[in-house]
Amino acid sequence: MKTLTLGVPSERQMAFLSDSHRYVAFGGARGGGKSWAVRIKAVLLAFYYKGIRIMIVRRTYPELRANHIEPLKLLLGDTAVYKESTKEITFPTGSVIMFRHCANSSDIDKYQGTEVDVLFLDEATQLTEEEYERFKACVRGVNPFPKRIYLTCNPGGVGHGFVKRLFVDRRFRESENPEDYVFIKSLVTDNHALMESDPEYIKQLESLPPKLKKAWLHGDWDIFEGQFFEEFRDDPDHYEDRKHTHVIAPFEIPYDWKIVRSFDFGFRKPFSCDWWAIDYEGRAYLILQLYGCTDIPNDGVKWHPDKIFSEIRRLETEHRWLKGKCIEGVADPSIWDASRGEAIIEAADRHFVYFSRGDNKRIPGWMQCHYRMGFDGEGKPMVYFFNTCKAAIRTIPLLEFSDTVPEDLDTEGEDHFADSFRYFCMSRPITPKISREIKPSGDDPLDQRTRYKGFSY
Ligand SMILES: Nc1ncnc2c1ncn2[C@@H]1O[C@H](COP(=O)(O)OP(=O)(O)O)[C@@H](O)[C@H]1O
Ligand SMILES: [Mg+2]
């Protein structure tokens, strides 16, 4: 007989492992030990029920690999066999765990004929409701095994609405039986293993602005509305001492501070070109901005690309903060797109204005903006805006949360400076400022050993 050591679940994970509803949602916040619980539950089922078919889904293959395939290969060793060509683990019991991803809806077409008994949708809020319904349809088959669907989730993502309706608000349609649905909440503070091994993780969540903190630390689903950069402060009383304000009075930039230029181009919309000075601690100052519209005349000026880049070049050769400096550029990656004629980058090249491609991952990008805007213990953020940069100061407080992608901003707003700010932040990511110490709370995790037995076969 071989013994597998599966580890010790937290109390919340134990509730998940032992629940018997048909639809179980688990988590509701970041770092609550969701993927761990999925892996362990799948393994327990595969050993207990001979011949059971289990499917674990994640949005992308790299996430599937990192969160499930590799950890399970490590956990199972030679007690089960993983085959890369089929992306399945087969167990000596004849049971199977299939790993499937769904980068886009057409991937699900490939799984249409698949029949499984138990489905795990890890990070189900990353799936649309239609994708959820289509995966759900795979849970069928004429055999005595229980049919179950387990979802793990955080507030946010394209699936926020349907997960909230079913499991948080419990607003059911006629075809849905309320008794089939349960939500088991697990917060990062319930995950003692993570709190002990990676205390930095909870500090990152602690340093988020209030709405995101409520969502991802406390598991609150009602928060993504109103002002997107709610932490933004423009306090003229503190322009000089620079405390608890993002807007400050301009000052002369020391010559050896690095300068970075970020750029967002709006096709028939505003563009934003922004110059950031970086001090010795990595703190960024928006010192200068060129903002205009490429189509609708703004202040009587219509900015075609050659005009934009010749002006950028002029400023960089004449302005006392910029001239003679080696300026790093980062830009909206769509300026390399040549499908509508000449790519905008060609015009930039003509004027000797060079850029590298900005990283356009939106949510991680916004997180970097939030991290920079967070105030440290002395009330200092990692980014300031000179009060002469009017478009930045005007547009940042106006941006709102999106209705469709909850933790993103509404792209109908005037978001060009914000996008440029995001490319800048992603070009030099930071870890958030730590605001206060947090200690793990609650029971001694060792207590759970008495309630949980390792599994043998
Ligand atoms: N019961 C546990 N015992 C040991 N490590 C755990 C346990 N639960 C979670 N972890 C570890 O904590 C970290 C976060 O857990 P994870 O399941 O990835 O969280 P989530 O999916 O909710 O973000 C991972 O490194 C995971 O392996
Ligand atoms: Mg996870």
CSV table of C-alpha atoms and ligand atoms in Angstrom, one decimal:
chain,number,residue,atom,x,y,z
A,1,MET,CA,0.0,0.0,0.0
A,2,LYS,CA,1.2,3.5,-0.8
A,3,THR,CA,0.4,6.6,1.1
A,4,LEU,CA,-0.1,10.0,-0.4
A,5,THR,CA,0.4,13.0,1.8
A,6,LEU,CA,-2.1,15.5,0.7
A,7,GLY,CA,-1.6,18.2,3.3
A,8,VAL,CA,-3.9,19.8,5.8
A,9,PRO,CA,-6.9,21.7,4.6
A,10,SER,CA,-8.0,24.9,6.3
A,11,GLU,CA,-11.5,24.9,7.8
A,12,ARG,CA,-13.0,26.5,4.7
A,13,GLN,CA,-11.2,24.1,2.4
A,14,MET,CA,-12.5,21.3,4.5
A,15,ALA,CA,-16.1,22.7,4.1
A,16,PHE,CA,-15.5,22.7,0.3
A,17,LEU,CA,-14.0,19.1,0.3
A,18,SER,CA,-17.0,17.7,2.1
A,19,ASP,CA,-19.9,19.7,0.5
A,20,SER,CA,-22.5,17.7,-1.4
A,21,HIS,CA,-24.5,20.4,-3.3
A,22,ARG,CA,-24.7,20.0,-7.1
A,23,TYR,CA,-23.2,23.5,-7.6
A,24,VAL,CA,-20.6,24.8,-5.2
A,25,ALA,CA,-18.9,28.1,-5.5
A,26,PHE,CA,-15.7,28.4,-3.4
A,27,GLY,CA,-13.6,31.5,-2.5
A,28,GLY,CA,-14.8,34.9,-3.3
A,29,ALA,CA,-11.4,36.6,-2.6
A,30,ARG,CA,-7.8,36.2,-3.6
A,31,GLY,CA,-5.5,33.7,-2.1
A,32,GLY,CA,-8.1,31.7,-0.2
A,33,GLY,CA,-6.6,28.4,-1.2
A,34,LYS,CA,-9.1,27.7,-4.0
A,35,SER,CA,-6.8,26.0,-6.6
A,36,TRP,CA,-5.3,23.9,-3.8
A,37,ALA,CA,-8.7,22.7,-2.8
A,38,VAL,CA,-9.7,21.9,-6.4
A,39,ARG,CA,-6.6,19.8,-6.8
A,40,ILE,CA,-7.1,17.9,-3.6
A,41,LYS,CA,-10.8,17.3,-4.2
A,42,ALA,CA,-10.1,16.0,-7.7
A,43,VAL,CA,-7.5,13.6,-6.4
A,44,LEU,CA,-9.8,12.4,-3.6
A,45,LEU,CA,-12.7,11.8,-6.0
A,46,ALA,CA,-10.4,10.0,-8.5
A,47,PHE,CA,-9.3,7.5,-5.8
A,48,TYR,CA,-12.6,7.0,-4.1
A,49,TYR,CA,-14.8,6.5,-7.2
A,50,LYS,CA,-13.4,3.9,-9.5
A,51,GLY,CA,-13.7,5.1,-13.1
A,52,ILE,CA,-15.0,8.6,-12.4
A,53,ARG,CA,-14.4,11.3,-15.0
A,54,ILE,CA,-13.3,14.7,-13.8
A,55,MET,CA,-12.5,17.9,-15.8
A,56,ILE,CA,-10.5,20.9,-14.5
A,57,VAL,CA,-10.9,24.1,-16.5
A,58,ARG,CA,-8.9,27.3,-16.4
A,59,ARG,CA,-9.0,30.2,-18.9
A,60,THR,CA,-5.5,29.7,-20.3
A,61,TYR,CA,-3.2,26.8,-20.7
A,62,PRO,CA,-0.2,28.4,-18.9
A,63,GLU,CA,-2.5,29.0,-15.9
A,64,LEU,CA,-3.8,25.4,-16.1
A,65,ARG,CA,-0.3,24.1,-16.2
A,66,ALA,CA,1.0,26.3,-13.3
A,67,ASN,CA,-2.0,25.9,-11.0
A,68,HIS,CA,-2.9,22.3,-11.7
A,69,ILE,CA,-0.9,20.1,-14.0
A,70,GLU,CA,2.5,20.7,-12.5
A,71,PRO,CA,1.5,20.7,-8.8
A,72,LEU,CA,-0.6,17.5,-9.4
A,73,LYS,CA,2.3,15.7,-11.2
A,74,LEU,CA,4.5,16.6,-8.2
A,75,LEU,CA,1.9,15.5,-5.7
A,76,LEU,CA,1.0,12.2,-7.3
A,77,GLY,CA,4.5,11.1,-8.4
A,78,ASP,CA,4.2,7.6,-9.8
A,79,THR,CA,0.8,6.9,-8.3
A,80,ALA,CA,-0.9,8.1,-11.5
A,81,VAL,CA,0.1,8.8,-15.1
A,82,TYR,CA,0.0,12.1,-16.8
A,83,LYS,CA,-0.1,12.1,-20.6
A,84,GLU,CA,0.8,15.4,-22.3
A,85,SER,CA,-0.8,14.5,-25.7
A,86,THR,CA,-4.3,14.1,-24.1
A,87,LYS,CA,-3.7,16.4,-21.1
A,88,GLU,CA,-5.1,13.8,-18.8
A,89,ILE,CA,-4.1,12.0,-15.6
A,90,THR,CA,-5.2,8.4,-15.4
A,91,PHE,CA,-5.4,6.7,-12.0
A,92,PRO,CA,-4.9,3.1,-11.0
A,93,THR,CA,-8.6,3.2,-10.2
A,94,GLY,CA,-9.5,3.8,-13.9
A,95,SER,CA,-10.5,7.4,-13.0
A,96,VAL,CA,-9.4,10.3,-15.2
A,97,ILE,CA,-8.7,14.0,-14.6
A,98,MET,CA,-8.8,15.9,-17.8
A,99,PHE,CA,-7.3,19.4,-18.0
A,100,ARG,CA,-9.0,21.8,-20.4
A,101,HIS,CA,-8.5,25.5,-21.1
A,102,CYS,CA,-10.7,28.0,-22.8
A,103,ALA,CA,-8.8,30.9,-24.2
A,104,ASN,CA,-11.8,31.7,-26.4
A,105,SER,CA,-15.3,30.4,-26.9
A,106,SER,CA,-14.3,28.3,-30.0
A,107,ASP,CA,-12.0,26.1,-27.7
A,108,ILE,CA,-15.2,24.8,-26.1
A,109,ASP,CA,-16.4,23.4,-29.5
A,110,LYS,CA,-13.6,20.8,-29.1
A,111,TYR,CA,-15.0,19.6,-25.8
A,112,GLN,CA,-18.6,19.5,-26.9
A,113,GLY,CA,-18.8,15.7,-27.0
A,114,THR,CA,-16.9,15.2,-23.7
A,115,GLU,CA,-18.9,13.6,-20.9
A,116,VAL,CA,-17.7,14.1,-17.3
A,117,ASP,CA,-19.2,13.5,-13.9
A,118,VAL,CA,-17.4,16.3,-12.0
A,119,LEU,CA,-16.4,19.7,-13.4
A,120,PHE,CA,-14.1,22.2,-11.7
A,121,LEU,CA,-14.1,25.7,-13.2
A,122,ASP,CA,-11.2,27.3,-11.5
A,123,GLU,CA,-11.5,31.1,-11.6
A,124,ALA,CA,-15.0,30.7,-13.1
A,125,THR,CA,-15.4,34.5,-13.1
A,126,GLN,CA,-12.9,34.6,-16.0
A,127,LEU,CA,-15.5,32.7,-18.1
A,128,THR,CA,-18.6,34.3,-19.7
A,129,GLU,CA,-22.0,33.0,-18.8
A,130,GLU,CA,-22.3,31.4,-22.2
A,131,GLU,CA,-19.0,29.6,-21.7
A,132,TYR,CA,-20.1,28.4,-18.3
A,133,GLU,CA,-23.3,27.0,-19.7
A,134,ARG,CA,-21.5,25.2,-22.4
A,135,PHE,CA,-19.0,23.6,-20.0
A,136,LYS,CA,-22.0,22.7,-17.8
A,137,ALA,CA,-23.5,20.7,-20.6
A,138,CYS,CA,-20.5,18.4,-20.5
A,139,VAL,CA,-21.6,17.2,-17.0
A,140,ARG,CA,-23.8,14.2,-18.0
A,141,GLY,CA,-23.6,10.4,-18.4
A,142,VAL,CA,-25.5,7.3,-17.5
A,143,ASN,CA,-23.6,6.0,-14.5
A,144,PRO,CA,-24.1,6.1,-10.7
A,145,PHE,CA,-21.5,8.8,-10.0
A,146,PRO,CA,-22.6,12.0,-8.5
A,147,LYS,CA,-22.8,14.9,-11.0
A,148,ARG,CA,-21.2,18.0,-9.6
A,149,ILE,CA,-20.0,21.4,-10.7
A,150,TYR,CA,-17.5,23.3,-8.6
A,151,LEU,CA,-16.6,26.9,-9.3
A,152,THR,CA,-13.9,28.9,-7.7
A,153,CYS,CA,-14.1,32.7,-8.0
A,154,ASN,CA,-13.0,36.2,-7.0
A,155,PRO,CA,-15.1,39.3,-7.5
A,156,GLY,CA,-14.2,40.8,-10.9
A,157,GLY,CA,-13.8,39.4,-14.4
A,158,VAL,CA,-16.3,38.9,-17.2
A,159,GLY,CA,-18.2,36.2,-15.2
A,160,HIS,CA,-18.7,38.5,-12.1
A,161,GLY,CA,-22.3,39.0,-13.0
A,162,PHE,CA,-23.5,35.4,-13.3
A,163,VAL,CA,-21.5,34.1,-10.4
A,164,LYS,CA,-22.8,36.9,-8.2
A,165,ARG,CA,-26.4,36.2,-9.3
A,166,LEU,CA,-26.3,32.5,-8.6
A,167,PHE,CA,-24.1,32.2,-5.5
A,168,VAL,CA,-24.1,35.6,-3.8
A,169,ASP,CA,-27.4,37.3,-4.5
A,170,ARG,CA,-29.2,33.9,-5.1
A,171,ARG,CA,-31.5,35.3,-7.7
A,172,PHE,CA,-32.6,32.2,-9.4
A,173,ARG,CA,-34.4,31.6,-12.7
A,174,GLU,CA,-37.3,29.2,-12.9
A,175,SER,CA,-35.1,26.4,-14.2
A,176,GLU,CA,-32.7,26.7,-11.3
A,177,ASN,CA,-33.3,25.0,-8.0
A,178,PRO,CA,-32.1,27.1,-5.1
A,179,GLU,CA,-31.3,24.0,-3.0
A,180,ASP,CA,-28.7,23.0,-5.6
A,181,TYR,CA,-26.5,26.0,-5.0
A,182,VAL,CA,-24.1,26.9,-2.2
A,183,PHE,CA,-21.4,29.4,-1.7
A,184,ILE,CA,-18.4,28.7,0.6
A,185,LYS,CA,-16.5,31.8,1.3
A,186,SER,CA,-12.7,31.6,1.8
A,187,LEU,CA,-10.5,34.6,2.3
A,188,VAL,CA,-6.8,34.9,2.2
A,189,THR,CA,-7.0,35.1,6.0
A,190,ASP,CA,-8.5,31.6,6.0
A,191,ASN,CA,-5.5,30.3,4.1
A,192,HIS,CA,-3.0,29.9,7.0
A,193,ALA,CA,-0.5,28.1,4.7
A,194,LEU,CA,-0.2,31.2,2.5
A,195,MET,CA,-0.3,33.6,5.4
A,196,GLU,CA,2.7,31.9,6.9
A,197,SER,CA,4.7,31.1,3.7
A,198,ASP,CA,4.1,34.4,1.9
A,199,PRO,CA,3.1,37.3,4.2
A,200,GLU,CA,3.9,39.7,1.4
A,201,TYR,CA,0.8,38.5,-0.5
A,202,ILE,CA,-1.7,39.8,2.0
A,203,LYS,CA,0.3,43.1,2.3
A,204,GLN,CA,-0.2,43.6,-1.4
A,205,LEU,CA,-4.0,43.1,-1.0
A,206,GLU,CA,-3.9,45.5,2.0
A,207,SER,CA,-2.3,48.2,0.0
A,208,LEU,CA,-5.1,48.3,-2.7
A,209,PRO,CA,-7.5,51.2,-2.9
A,210,PRO,CA,-10.7,50.7,-0.9
A,211,LYS,CA,-12.9,49.1,-3.5
A,212,LEU,CA,-10.4,46.6,-4.8
A,213,LYS,CA,-9.4,45.8,-1.2
A,214,LYS,CA,-13.0,45.2,-0.3
A,215,ALA,CA,-13.3,42.9,-3.3
A,216,TRP,CA,-10.1,40.9,-3.2
A,217,LEU,CA,-9.3,40.9,0.5
A,218,HIS,CA,-12.8,40.9,2.0
A,219,GLY,CA,-14.7,39.2,-0.8
A,220,ASP,CA,-17.3,41.9,-1.3
A,221,TRP,CA,-19.1,41.6,-4.6
A,222,ASP,CA,-21.0,44.9,-4.7
A,223,ILE,CA,-18.2,47.4,-5.2
A,224,PHE,CA,-17.3,47.9,-8.8
A,225,GLU,CA,-19.0,51.2,-9.5
A,226,GLY,CA,-18.3,54.9,-9.5
A,227,GLN,CA,-14.9,56.5,-9.6
A,228,PHE,CA,-12.1,54.2,-10.8
A,229,PHE,CA,-9.1,56.0,-9.2
A,230,GLU,CA,-10.9,56.7,-5.9
A,231,GLU,CA,-7.5,57.1,-4.2
A,232,PHE,CA,-6.6,60.1,-6.4
A,233,ARG,CA,-6.0,63.3,-4.3
A,234,ASP,CA,-5.4,66.8,-5.5
A,235,ASP,CA,-4.8,68.9,-2.4
A,236,PRO,CA,-3.4,72.4,-3.0
A,237,ASP,CA,-2.6,72.7,0.7
A,238,HIS,CA,-0.1,70.0,0.3
A,239,TYR,CA,1.4,70.9,-3.1
A,240,GLU,CA,4.6,71.9,-1.3
A,241,ASP,CA,5.0,69.3,1.4
A,242,ARG,CA,3.8,66.6,-1.1
A,243,LYS,CA,1.9,64.6,1.6
A,244,HIS,CA,-1.4,62.8,0.8
A,245,THR,CA,-1.7,64.4,-2.6
A,246,HIS,CA,-0.8,63.2,-6.0
A,247,VAL,CA,-0.7,66.7,-7.5
A,248,ILE,CA,2.2,68.9,-6.5
A,249,ALA,CA,3.9,72.2,-7.5
A,250,PRO,CA,6.5,71.8,-10.2
A,251,PHE,CA,10.2,72.0,-9.3
A,252,GLU,CA,13.4,71.9,-11.2
A,253,ILE,CA,14.3,68.4,-12.1
A,254,PRO,CA,17.9,67.3,-11.1
A,255,TYR,CA,19.8,66.7,-14.3
A,256,ASP,CA,20.7,63.1,-13.6
A,257,TRP,CA,17.1,61.9,-13.0
A,258,LYS,CA,16.0,59.5,-15.7
A,259,ILE,CA,13.3,60.5,-18.1
A,260,VAL,CA,10.7,58.2,-19.6
A,261,ARG,CA,8.2,59.1,-22.2
A,262,SER,CA,4.9,57.2,-22.4
A,263,PHE,CA,2.4,57.6,-25.3
A,264,ASP,CA,-1.2,56.6,-26.0
A,265,PHE,CA,-2.5,57.2,-29.5
A,266,GLY,CA,-6.2,57.8,-30.1
A,267,PHE,CA,-7.4,57.2,-33.6
A,268,ARG,CA,-9.9,60.0,-34.1
A,269,LYS,CA,-9.6,60.6,-30.4
A,270,PRO,CA,-7.2,62.3,-28.0
A,271,PHE,CA,-3.6,61.2,-27.7
A,272,SER,CA,-1.5,61.6,-24.6
A,273,CYS,CA,2.3,62.0,-24.5
A,274,ASP,CA,3.7,62.1,-21.0
A,275,TRP,CA,7.2,62.7,-19.7
A,276,TRP,CA,8.0,61.2,-16.3
A,277,ALA,CA,11.1,62.0,-14.2
A,278,ILE,CA,12.3,59.2,-11.9
A,279,ASP,CA,14.1,60.1,-8.7
A,280,TYR,CA,16.7,57.9,-6.9
A,281,GLU,CA,14.0,56.0,-5.0
A,282,GLY,CA,12.2,55.1,-8.2
A,283,ARG,CA,9.4,57.6,-7.5
A,284,ALA,CA,7.9,59.0,-10.7
A,285,TYR,CA,6.9,62.6,-11.4
A,286,LEU,CA,4.7,63.5,-14.4
A,287,ILE,CA,6.5,66.7,-15.4
A,288,LEU,CA,5.2,67.5,-18.8
A,289,GLN,CA,2.4,66.5,-21.0
A,290,LEU,CA,1.4,67.0,-24.6
A,291,TYR,CA,-2.3,66.2,-25.1
A,292,GLY,CA,-4.5,66.8,-28.1
A,293,CYS,CA,-7.0,65.3,-30.5
A,294,THR,CA,-6.1,63.6,-33.7
A,295,ASP,CA,-9.4,64.4,-35.3
A,296,ILE,CA,-11.9,66.8,-33.7
A,297,PRO,CA,-10.1,70.1,-33.5
A,298,ASN,CA,-9.2,70.8,-29.9
A,299,ASP,CA,-8.3,74.4,-29.2
A,300,GLY,CA,-8.3,74.9,-33.0
A,301,VAL,CA,-5.5,72.4,-33.4
A,302,LYS,CA,-5.9,69.1,-35.3
A,303,TRP,CA,-3.0,66.8,-34.4
A,304,HIS,CA,-2.0,64.5,-37.3
A,305,PRO,CA,0.8,62.0,-36.5
A,306,ASP,CA,3.6,64.1,-38.1
A,307,LYS,CA,2.5,67.1,-36.2
A,308,ILE,CA,2.5,65.1,-32.9
A,309,PHE,CA,5.9,63.7,-33.3
A,310,SER,CA,7.5,66.8,-34.6
A,311,GLU,CA,6.2,68.6,-31.5
A,312,ILE,CA,7.5,65.8,-29.3
A,313,ARG,CA,10.9,66.1,-31.0
A,314,ARG,CA,10.9,69.8,-30.6
A,315,LEU,CA,10.1,69.6,-26.9
A,316,GLU,CA,12.8,67.0,-26.4
A,317,THR,CA,15.5,69.1,-28.1
A,318,GLU,CA,14.5,72.4,-26.6
A,319,HIS,CA,12.8,72.0,-23.2
A,320,ARG,CA,15.3,72.4,-20.3
A,321,TRP,CA,14.2,69.3,-18.5
A,322,LEU,CA,14.5,67.1,-21.6
A,323,LYS,CA,17.2,68.4,-23.9
A,324,GLY,CA,20.4,66.4,-24.0
A,325,LYS,CA,18.8,63.5,-22.1
A,326,CYS,CA,18.5,59.9,-23.3
A,327,ILE,CA,14.8,59.4,-23.1
A,328,GLU,CA,13.2,56.0,-23.0
A,329,GLY,CA,9.9,55.7,-24.8
A,330,VAL,CA,7.0,53.3,-24.2
A,331,ALA,CA,3.8,53.3,-26.3
A,332,ASP,CA,0.5,51.8,-26.9
A,333,PRO,CA,1.3,48.7,-28.9
A,334,SER,CA,-1.5,49.5,-31.5
A,335,ILE,CA,0.8,52.2,-33.0
A,336,TRP,CA,2.7,49.3,-34.7
A,337,ASP,CA,-0.5,48.2,-36.4
A,338,ALA,CA,-0.3,48.8,-40.2
A,339,SER,CA,-3.7,47.4,-41.1
A,340,ARG,CA,-5.3,50.9,-41.5
A,341,GLY,CA,-2.4,52.2,-43.7
A,342,GLU,CA,0.9,53.5,-42.5
A,343,ALA,CA,1.6,52.5,-38.9
A,344,ILE,CA,1.8,55.5,-36.5
A,345,ILE,CA,5.3,54.3,-35.4
A,346,GLU,CA,6.5,55.1,-38.9
A,347,ALA,CA,5.7,58.7,-38.4
A,348,ALA,CA,7.4,58.6,-35.0
A,349,ASP,CA,10.5,57.2,-36.6
A,350,ARG,CA,10.6,60.0,-39.2
A,351,HIS,CA,10.9,62.4,-36.4
A,352,PHE,CA,13.5,60.4,-34.4
A,353,VAL,CA,11.0,59.7,-31.7
A,354,TYR,CA,11.6,56.1,-30.6
A,355,PHE,CA,9.4,53.8,-28.5
A,356,SER,CA,9.3,50.2,-27.2
A,357,ARG,CA,6.0,48.4,-27.2
A,358,GLY,CA,4.0,48.9,-24.0
A,359,ASP,CA,2.6,46.0,-22.1
A,360,ASN,CA,-1.1,46.2,-22.7
A,361,LYS,CA,-2.3,43.7,-20.0
A,362,ARG,CA,-5.1,45.9,-18.6
A,363,ILE,CA,-5.8,44.6,-15.1
A,364,PRO,CA,-2.2,44.0,-14.1
A,365,GLY,CA,-1.5,47.5,-15.6
A,366,TRP,CA,-4.2,49.1,-13.5
A,367,MET,CA,-2.9,47.3,-10.4
A,368,GLN,CA,0.5,48.9,-11.1
A,369,CYS,CA,-1.1,52.3,-11.3
A,370,HIS,CA,-2.9,51.7,-8.0
A,371,TYR,CA,0.3,50.4,-6.4
A,372,ARG,CA,2.1,53.6,-7.4
A,373,MET,CA,-0.8,55.8,-6.2
A,374,GLY,CA,-0.9,54.2,-2.7
A,375,PHE,CA,0.4,56.4,0.1
A,376,ASP,CA,3.2,55.0,2.3
A,377,GLY,CA,3.4,55.5,6.1
A,378,GLU,CA,4.6,59.1,5.5
A,379,GLY,CA,1.8,59.9,3.1
A,380,LYS,CA,4.0,59.7,0.0
A,381,PRO,CA,2.9,57.9,-3.1
A,382,MET,CA,5.2,56.5,-5.8
A,383,VAL,CA,3.8,58.8,-8.4
A,384,TYR,CA,3.2,62.5,-8.5
A,385,PHE,CA,1.7,64.8,-11.2
A,386,PHE,CA,2.9,68.4,-11.6
A,387,ASN,CA,-0.1,70.7,-11.4
A,388,THR,CA,0.8,72.0,-14.9
A,389,CYS,CA,-0.3,68.7,-16.4
A,390,LYS,CA,-3.9,69.7,-16.8
A,391,ALA,CA,-5.2,66.8,-18.9
A,392,ALA,CA,-4.0,64.2,-16.4
A,393,ILE,CA,-5.5,66.0,-13.4
A,394,ARG,CA,-8.7,66.6,-15.2
A,395,THR,CA,-9.3,63.1,-16.6
A,396,ILE,CA,-8.1,60.8,-13.8
A,397,PRO,CA,-10.9,61.6,-11.3
A,398,LEU,CA,-13.5,61.4,-14.1
A,399,LEU,CA,-12.9,57.7,-15.0
A,400,GLU,CA,-15.4,55.2,-13.8
A,401,PHE,CA,-15.5,51.4,-13.4
A,402,SER,CA,-16.7,49.4,-16.5
A,403,ASP,CA,-20.1,47.8,-16.3
A,404,THR,CA,-19.0,44.7,-18.2
A,405,VAL,CA,-15.5,44.0,-16.9
A,406,PRO,CA,-15.8,44.9,-13.2
A,407,GLU,CA,-12.2,45.7,-12.2
A,408,ASP,CA,-11.4,47.5,-15.5
A,409,LEU,CA,-12.3,51.0,-16.2
A,410,ASP,CA,-15.1,52.2,-18.6
A,411,THR,CA,-13.3,52.8,-21.9
A,412,GLU,CA,-16.1,55.2,-23.0
A,413,GLY,CA,-14.4,57.7,-20.6
A,414,GLU,CA,-11.5,59.9,-21.6
A,415,ASP,CA,-8.9,57.3,-20.7
A,416,HIS,CA,-6.0,58.3,-22.9
A,417,PHE,CA,-3.8,59.8,-20.2
A,418,ALA,CA,-4.7,56.8,-18.0
A,419,ASP,CA,-3.6,54.4,-20.7
A,420,SER,CA,-0.4,56.2,-21.2
A,421,PHE,CA,0.1,56.2,-17.4
A,422,ARG,CA,-0.6,52.4,-17.4
A,423,TYR,CA,2.1,51.7,-20.1
A,424,PHE,CA,4.5,53.8,-18.1
A,425,CYS,CA,3.8,51.9,-14.9
A,426,MET,CA,4.1,48.5,-16.7
A,427,SER,CA,7.4,49.5,-18.0
A,428,ARG,CA,8.8,49.8,-14.5
A,429,PRO,CA,6.6,47.7,-12.2
A,430,ILE,CA,6.9,48.1,-8.4
A,431,THR,CA,5.8,46.1,-5.4
A,432,PRO,CA,3.3,48.0,-3.4
A,433,LYS,CA,4.2,50.1,-0.4
A,434,ILE,CA,3.5,48.2,2.8
A,435,SER,CA,1.1,50.1,4.9
A,436,ARG,CA,1.0,48.0,8.1
A,437,GLU,CA,1.9,44.7,9.5
A,438,ILE,CA,-0.8,42.0,9.4
A,439,LYS,CA,-0.6,38.8,11.5
A,440,PRO,CA,-2.5,35.6,10.7
A,441,SER,CA,-5.6,35.4,12.8
A,442,GLY,CA,-7.8,32.6,14.0
A,443,ASP,CA,-7.2,29.0,15.1
A,444,ASP,CA,-3.9,27.2,15.2
A,445,PRO,CA,-3.8,25.5,11.8
A,446,LEU,CA,-2.3,22.4,13.4
A,447,ASP,CA,-5.7,21.7,15.1
A,448,GLN,CA,-7.0,20.7,11.7
A,449,ARG,CA,-4.8,17.6,11.7
A,450,THR,CA,-7.1,16.0,14.1
A,451,ARG,CA,-10.1,16.5,11.8
A,452,TYR,CA,-8.4,15.4,8.6
A,453,LYS,CA,-6.9,12.1,7.8
A,454,GLY,CA,-4.3,11.5,5.1
A,455,PHE,CA,-5.5,9.4,2.2
A,456,SER,CA,-4.3,5.8,1.6
A,457,TYR,CA,-5.0,3.3,-1.1
B,1,LIG,N1,-4.2,23.6,2.9
B,1,LIG,C1,-3.0,24.0,2.4
B,1,LIG,N2,-1.9,23.5,2.7
B,1,LIG,C2,-0.7,23.9,2.1
B,1,LIG,N3,-0.6,24.9,1.2
B,1,LIG,C3,-1.8,25.5,0.8
B,1,LIG,C4,-3.0,25.1,1.4
B,1,LIG,N4,-4.0,25.8,0.8
B,1,LIG,C5,-3.4,26.6,-0.1
B,1,LIG,N5,-2.0,26.4,0.0
B,1,LIG,C6,-1.0,27.2,-0.8
B,1,LIG,O1,-1.3,28.6,-0.7
B,1,LIG,C7,-1.0,29.2,-1.9
B,1,LIG,C8,-2.3,29.9,-2.4
B,1,LIG,O2,-3.3,28.9,-2.6
B,1,LIG,P1,-4.1,28.8,-3.9
B,1,LIG,O3,-4.9,27.5,-3.8
B,1,LIG,O4,-3.2,28.9,-5.1
B,1,LIG,O5,-5.0,30.1,-3.8
B,1,LIG,P2,-6.1,30.7,-4.7
B,1,LIG,O6,-6.3,29.7,-5.8
B,1,LIG,O7,-7.3,30.9,-3.9
B,1,LIG,O8,-5.5,32.0,-5.2
B,1,LIG,C9,-0.5,28.2,-2.8
B,1,LIG,O9,0.9,28.2,-2.8
B,1,LIG,C10,-1.1,26.9,-2.3
B,1,LIG,O10,-0.3,25.8,-2.6
B,2,MG,MG,-6.0,29.9,-7.8
